[in-house]
mmCIF file of C-alpha atoms in Angstrom:
data_model
loop_
_atom_site.group_PDB
_atom_site.id
_atom_site.type_symbol
_atom_site.label_atom_id
_atom_site.label_comp_id
_atom_site.label_asym_id
_atom_site.label_seq_id
_atom_site.Cartn_x
_atom_site.Cartn_y
_atom_site.Cartn_z
ATOM 1 C CA VAL K 1 -1.003 -226.312 43.373
ATOM 2 C CA MET K 2 -3.145 -224.945 40.572
ATOM 3 C CA PRO K 3 -6.817 -225.927 40.966
ATOM 4 C CA LYS K 4 -8.711 -227.662 38.169
ATOM 5 C CA GLY K 5 -9.991 -225.204 35.573
ATOM 6 C CA PHE K 6 -6.871 -223.021 35.605
ATOM 7 C CA LYS K 7 -3.924 -223.534 33.283
ATOM 8 C CA LEU K 8 -0.911 -221.532 32.247
ATOM 9 C CA LEU K 9 -0.978 -220.102 28.751
ATOM 10 C CA GLN K 10 1.158 -221.449 25.970
ATOM 11 C CA GLU K 11 3.318 -218.899 24.140
ATOM 12 C CA ALA K 12 1.166 -219.152 20.978
ATOM 13 C CA GLU K 13 -1.918 -218.199 22.994
ATOM 14 C CA ILE K 14 -0.118 -215.153 24.368
ATOM 15 C CA VAL K 15 0.867 -213.902 20.923
ATOM 16 C CA THR K 16 -2.528 -214.392 19.265
ATOM 17 C CA GLY K 17 -4.972 -214.109 22.156
ATOM 18 C CA LEU K 18 -5.093 -210.373 22.909
ATOM 19 C CA LYS K 19 -8.446 -208.738 22.335
ATOM 20 C CA GLN K 20 -8.473 -205.196 21.023
ATOM 21 C CA GLU K 21 -11.589 -204.073 22.874
ATOM 22 C CA LYS K 22 -11.215 -201.196 25.326
ATOM 23 C CA ARG K 23 -12.149 -201.282 28.989
ATOM 24 C CA SER K 24 -12.548 -197.985 30.745
ATOM 25 C CA TRP K 25 -11.687 -197.306 34.358
ATOM 26 C CA PRO K 26 -13.959 -195.077 36.419
ATOM 27 C CA ASN K 27 -12.499 -191.551 36.291
ATOM 28 C CA PRO K 28 -8.815 -192.310 36.888
ATOM 29 C CA GLN K 29 -7.984 -188.596 36.667
ATOM 30 C CA SER K 30 -10.551 -187.486 39.254
ATOM 31 C CA GLU K 31 -8.468 -188.451 42.268
ATOM 32 C CA GLY K 32 -5.310 -186.647 41.223
ATOM 33 C CA VAL K 33 -3.209 -189.772 40.692
ATOM 34 C CA LEU K 34 -3.147 -191.280 37.220
ATOM 35 C CA PRO K 35 -2.548 -194.989 36.671
ATOM 36 C CA ARG K 36 1.079 -195.717 35.785
ATOM 37 C CA ARG K 37 2.188 -197.976 32.984
ATOM 38 C CA PRO K 38 3.511 -201.341 34.168
ATOM 39 C CA VAL K 39 7.279 -201.543 34.544
ATOM 40 C CA LEU K 40 9.608 -204.406 35.352
ATOM 41 C CA SER K 41 11.969 -202.588 37.725
ATOM 42 C CA THR K 42 12.675 -199.341 39.551
ATOM 43 C CA ASP K 43 15.823 -197.379 40.351
ATOM 44 C CA LEU K 44 14.343 -196.384 43.716
ATOM 45 C CA SER K 45 15.036 -198.170 46.977
ATOM 46 C CA PRO K 46 12.219 -200.559 47.922
ATOM 47 C CA GLU K 47 11.143 -198.243 50.743
ATOM 48 C CA SER K 48 11.088 -195.165 48.471
ATOM 49 C CA TRP K 49 9.206 -197.047 45.766
ATOM 50 C CA ALA K 50 6.604 -198.267 48.287
ATOM 51 C CA ALA K 51 6.080 -194.694 49.523
ATOM 52 C CA LEU K 52 5.138 -193.410 46.040
ATOM 53 C CA PRO K 53 1.483 -192.389 45.719
ATOM 54 C CA TYR K 54 -0.424 -194.694 43.413
ATOM 55 C CA LYS K 55 -3.857 -195.040 41.854
ATOM 56 C CA GLU K 56 -5.729 -197.515 44.027
ATOM 57 C CA ASN K 57 -8.552 -199.652 42.670
ATOM 58 C CA THR K 58 -11.805 -197.922 43.652
ATOM 59 C CA ILE K 59 -14.190 -200.484 42.173
ATOM 60 C CA HIS K 60 -16.345 -202.008 44.915
ATOM 61 C CA PRO K 61 -14.573 -200.425 47.916
ATOM 62 C CA GLU K 62 -17.332 -201.857 50.108
ATOM 63 C CA ASN K 63 -15.814 -205.309 49.513
ATOM 64 C CA LYS K 64 -12.608 -204.305 51.297
ATOM 65 C CA THR K 65 -13.559 -205.606 54.732
ATOM 66 C CA GLN K 66 -10.458 -207.517 55.851
ATOM 67 C CA ARG K 67 -7.532 -205.688 57.477
ATOM 68 C CA SER K 68 -3.877 -206.773 57.309
ATOM 69 C CA ILE K 69 -1.468 -206.493 60.235
ATOM 70 C CA SER K 70 -0.433 -203.006 59.107
ATOM 71 C CA GLY K 71 -4.026 -201.887 58.557
ATOM 72 C CA ILE K 72 -4.397 -202.270 54.776
ATOM 73 C CA LEU K 73 -8.013 -203.012 53.859
ATOM 74 C CA CYS K 74 -8.380 -205.863 51.369
ATOM 75 C CA ARG K 75 -11.132 -207.949 49.792
ATOM 76 C CA SER K 76 -10.711 -211.422 51.286
ATOM 77 C CA LYS K 77 -9.232 -213.366 54.154
ATOM 78 C CA SER K 78 -6.845 -214.994 51.684
ATOM 79 C CA GLU K 79 -5.583 -211.613 50.457
ATOM 80 C CA MET K 80 -5.253 -210.485 54.072
ATOM 81 C CA SER K 81 -3.148 -213.564 54.827
ATOM 82 C CA ILE K 82 -0.956 -212.905 51.787
ATOM 83 C CA LEU K 83 -0.433 -209.246 52.760
ATOM 84 C CA ASN K 84 0.507 -210.434 56.247
ATOM 85 C CA VAL K 85 3.141 -212.739 54.712
ATOM 86 C CA TYR K 86 4.652 -209.799 52.794
ATOM 87 C CA GLU K 87 4.618 -207.696 55.953
ATOM 88 C CA ASN K 88 6.096 -210.457 58.132
ATOM 89 C CA LEU K 89 8.888 -210.944 55.590
ATOM 90 C CA GLY K 90 9.568 -207.188 55.611
ATOM 91 C CA LEU K 91 8.807 -206.821 51.893
ATOM 92 C CA PHE K 92 7.525 -203.563 50.432
ATOM 93 C CA TYR K 93 4.485 -203.646 48.163
ATOM 94 C CA HIS K 94 1.515 -201.815 46.653
ATOM 95 C CA TYR K 95 -1.886 -203.420 47.105
ATOM 96 C CA ASP K 96 -4.515 -203.172 44.354
ATOM 97 C CA GLU K 97 -2.666 -200.567 42.238
ATOM 98 C CA VAL K 98 -4.366 -199.684 38.958
ATOM 99 C CA LEU K 99 -1.992 -199.902 35.989
ATOM 100 C CA ASP K 100 -2.506 -198.667 32.440
ATOM 101 C CA PHE K 101 -1.783 -201.410 29.896
ATOM 102 C CA SER K 102 -2.094 -199.218 26.763
ATOM 103 C CA GLY K 103 -5.634 -198.156 27.559
ATOM 104 C CA ARG K 104 -6.630 -201.355 29.368
ATOM 105 C CA TYR K 105 -6.675 -201.010 33.136
ATOM 106 C CA PHE K 106 -5.896 -203.811 35.566
ATOM 107 C CA ALA K 107 -5.116 -203.800 39.262
ATOM 108 C CA PRO K 108 -2.761 -206.627 40.274
ATOM 109 C CA ASP K 109 -3.491 -207.818 43.788
ATOM 110 C CA ILE K 110 0.051 -207.031 44.908
ATOM 111 C CA ILE K 111 3.110 -205.494 43.296
ATOM 112 C CA GLY K 112 6.168 -206.208 45.406
ATOM 113 C CA VAL K 113 9.650 -204.827 45.007
ATOM 114 C CA ARG K 114 12.873 -206.795 45.507
ATOM 115 C CA GLU K 115 16.023 -205.319 47.020
ATOM 116 C CA ASP K 116 17.528 -205.048 43.517
ATOM 117 C CA GLY K 117 14.544 -203.002 42.270
ATOM 118 C CA ARG K 118 12.880 -205.728 40.212
ATOM 119 C CA LEU K 119 9.103 -205.747 40.579
ATOM 120 C CA ILE K 120 7.083 -208.867 41.246
ATOM 121 C CA TYR K 121 3.422 -209.000 40.294
ATOM 122 C CA HIS K 122 1.294 -211.246 42.486
ATOM 123 C CA GLU K 123 -2.203 -212.399 41.623
ATOM 124 C CA HIS K 124 -4.264 -214.441 44.021
ATOM 125 C CA LEU K 125 -6.921 -216.426 42.181
ATOM 126 C CA GLY K 126 -9.441 -217.154 44.885
ATOM 127 C CA LEU K 127 -12.607 -217.792 42.894
ATOM 128 C CA GLN K 128 -13.230 -220.916 40.889
ATOM 129 C CA ASP K 129 -16.112 -220.003 38.546
ATOM 130 C CA GLU K 130 -15.793 -219.817 34.761
ATOM 131 C CA THR K 131 -16.428 -216.060 34.491
ATOM 132 C CA TYR K 132 -13.545 -215.415 36.885
ATOM 133 C CA ARG K 133 -11.245 -217.782 34.964
ATOM 134 C CA ARG K 134 -12.051 -216.021 31.663
ATOM 135 C CA ALA K 135 -11.212 -212.611 33.180
ATOM 136 C CA TYR K 136 -7.971 -214.008 34.612
ATOM 137 C CA ARG K 137 -7.053 -215.418 31.184
ATOM 138 C CA GLU K 138 -7.522 -212.009 29.518
ATOM 139 C CA ARG K 139 -5.440 -210.333 32.202
ATOM 140 C CA GLU K 140 -2.681 -212.904 31.787
ATOM 141 C CA LEU K 141 -2.511 -212.131 28.063
ATOM 142 C CA TRP K 142 -2.072 -208.416 28.742
ATOM 143 C CA TYR K 143 0.521 -209.067 31.418
ATOM 144 C CA ALA K 144 2.551 -211.175 28.973
ATOM 145 C CA LYS K 145 2.425 -208.418 26.365
ATOM 146 C CA PHE K 146 4.206 -206.161 28.894
ATOM 147 C CA GLY K 147 6.812 -208.750 29.948
ATOM 148 C CA ILE K 148 5.032 -209.909 33.108
ATOM 149 C CA MET K 149 5.295 -213.693 32.976
ATOM 150 C CA PRO K 150 4.770 -216.620 35.362
ATOM 151 C CA GLY K 151 8.067 -218.038 36.567
ATOM 152 C CA LYS K 152 9.815 -214.759 35.816
ATOM 153 C CA ASN K 153 8.097 -211.884 37.617
ATOM 154 C CA LEU K 154 4.499 -213.055 38.109
ATOM 155 C CA ILE K 155 3.368 -215.095 41.102
ATOM 156 C CA TYR K 156 0.048 -216.922 41.167
ATOM 157 C CA THR K 157 -1.467 -218.244 44.350
ATOM 158 C CA TYR K 158 -4.795 -220.036 44.636
ATOM 159 C CA ASP K 159 -7.452 -220.990 47.110
ATOM 160 C CA ASP K 160 -8.216 -224.683 46.886
ATOM 161 C CA GLU K 161 -11.606 -226.024 45.765
ATOM 162 C CA ASN K 162 -12.869 -225.576 49.342
ATOM 163 C CA GLY K 163 -11.767 -221.940 49.528
ATOM 164 C CA ASN K 164 -8.738 -222.571 51.752
ATOM 165 C CA LEU K 165 -5.298 -220.986 51.398
ATOM 166 C CA ASN K 166 -2.061 -222.739 52.330
ATOM 167 C CA THR K 167 -0.167 -219.763 53.828
ATOM 168 C CA ARG K 168 2.949 -221.848 54.487
ATOM 169 C CA LEU K 169 3.188 -222.605 50.758
ATOM 170 C CA VAL K 170 2.415 -218.962 49.888
ATOM 171 C CA ARG K 171 5.262 -217.840 52.158
ATOM 172 C CA GLU K 172 7.696 -220.177 50.392
ATOM 173 C CA ILE K 173 6.552 -219.018 46.954
ATOM 174 C CA ILE K 174 7.005 -215.369 47.901
ATOM 175 C CA LYS K 175 10.428 -215.994 49.452
ATOM 176 C CA ASP K 176 11.534 -217.891 46.343
#
């Protein structure tokens, strides 16, 4: 259930809402792995795709204090629970991978890969303040420009107004 304050974009908003300002990412070249452009599928097996090196989000690494079952450090208990769902379902994923959207850089919470090679982008929207919602709205516009759309290949999950996550519902959404 989408909390108050969030809404899905209408198609007209997607077409006209993209800002042209640039947002730089801290030294993406310095670590030897450049951000990839977003894609909708891969020809690799899920296991091979998951083993590819990728540019991990290095902004605020001190906030990664929660550890998933397999040892992945993440930023919240909700994200940890979601990663555990992926791991319990045996799904391969990248956590917090930086992608290059034509010079704009975003790091989806999770990019999962299906058996048929199609990629699923998963964003967990845990905060409820207006600044966070504005940033999410901008990201959603860029995702749509690259064919990443809710109901097609983009999953949204939310904490409720009290900061709780329904992991049973999250599991069903991911499985679906």
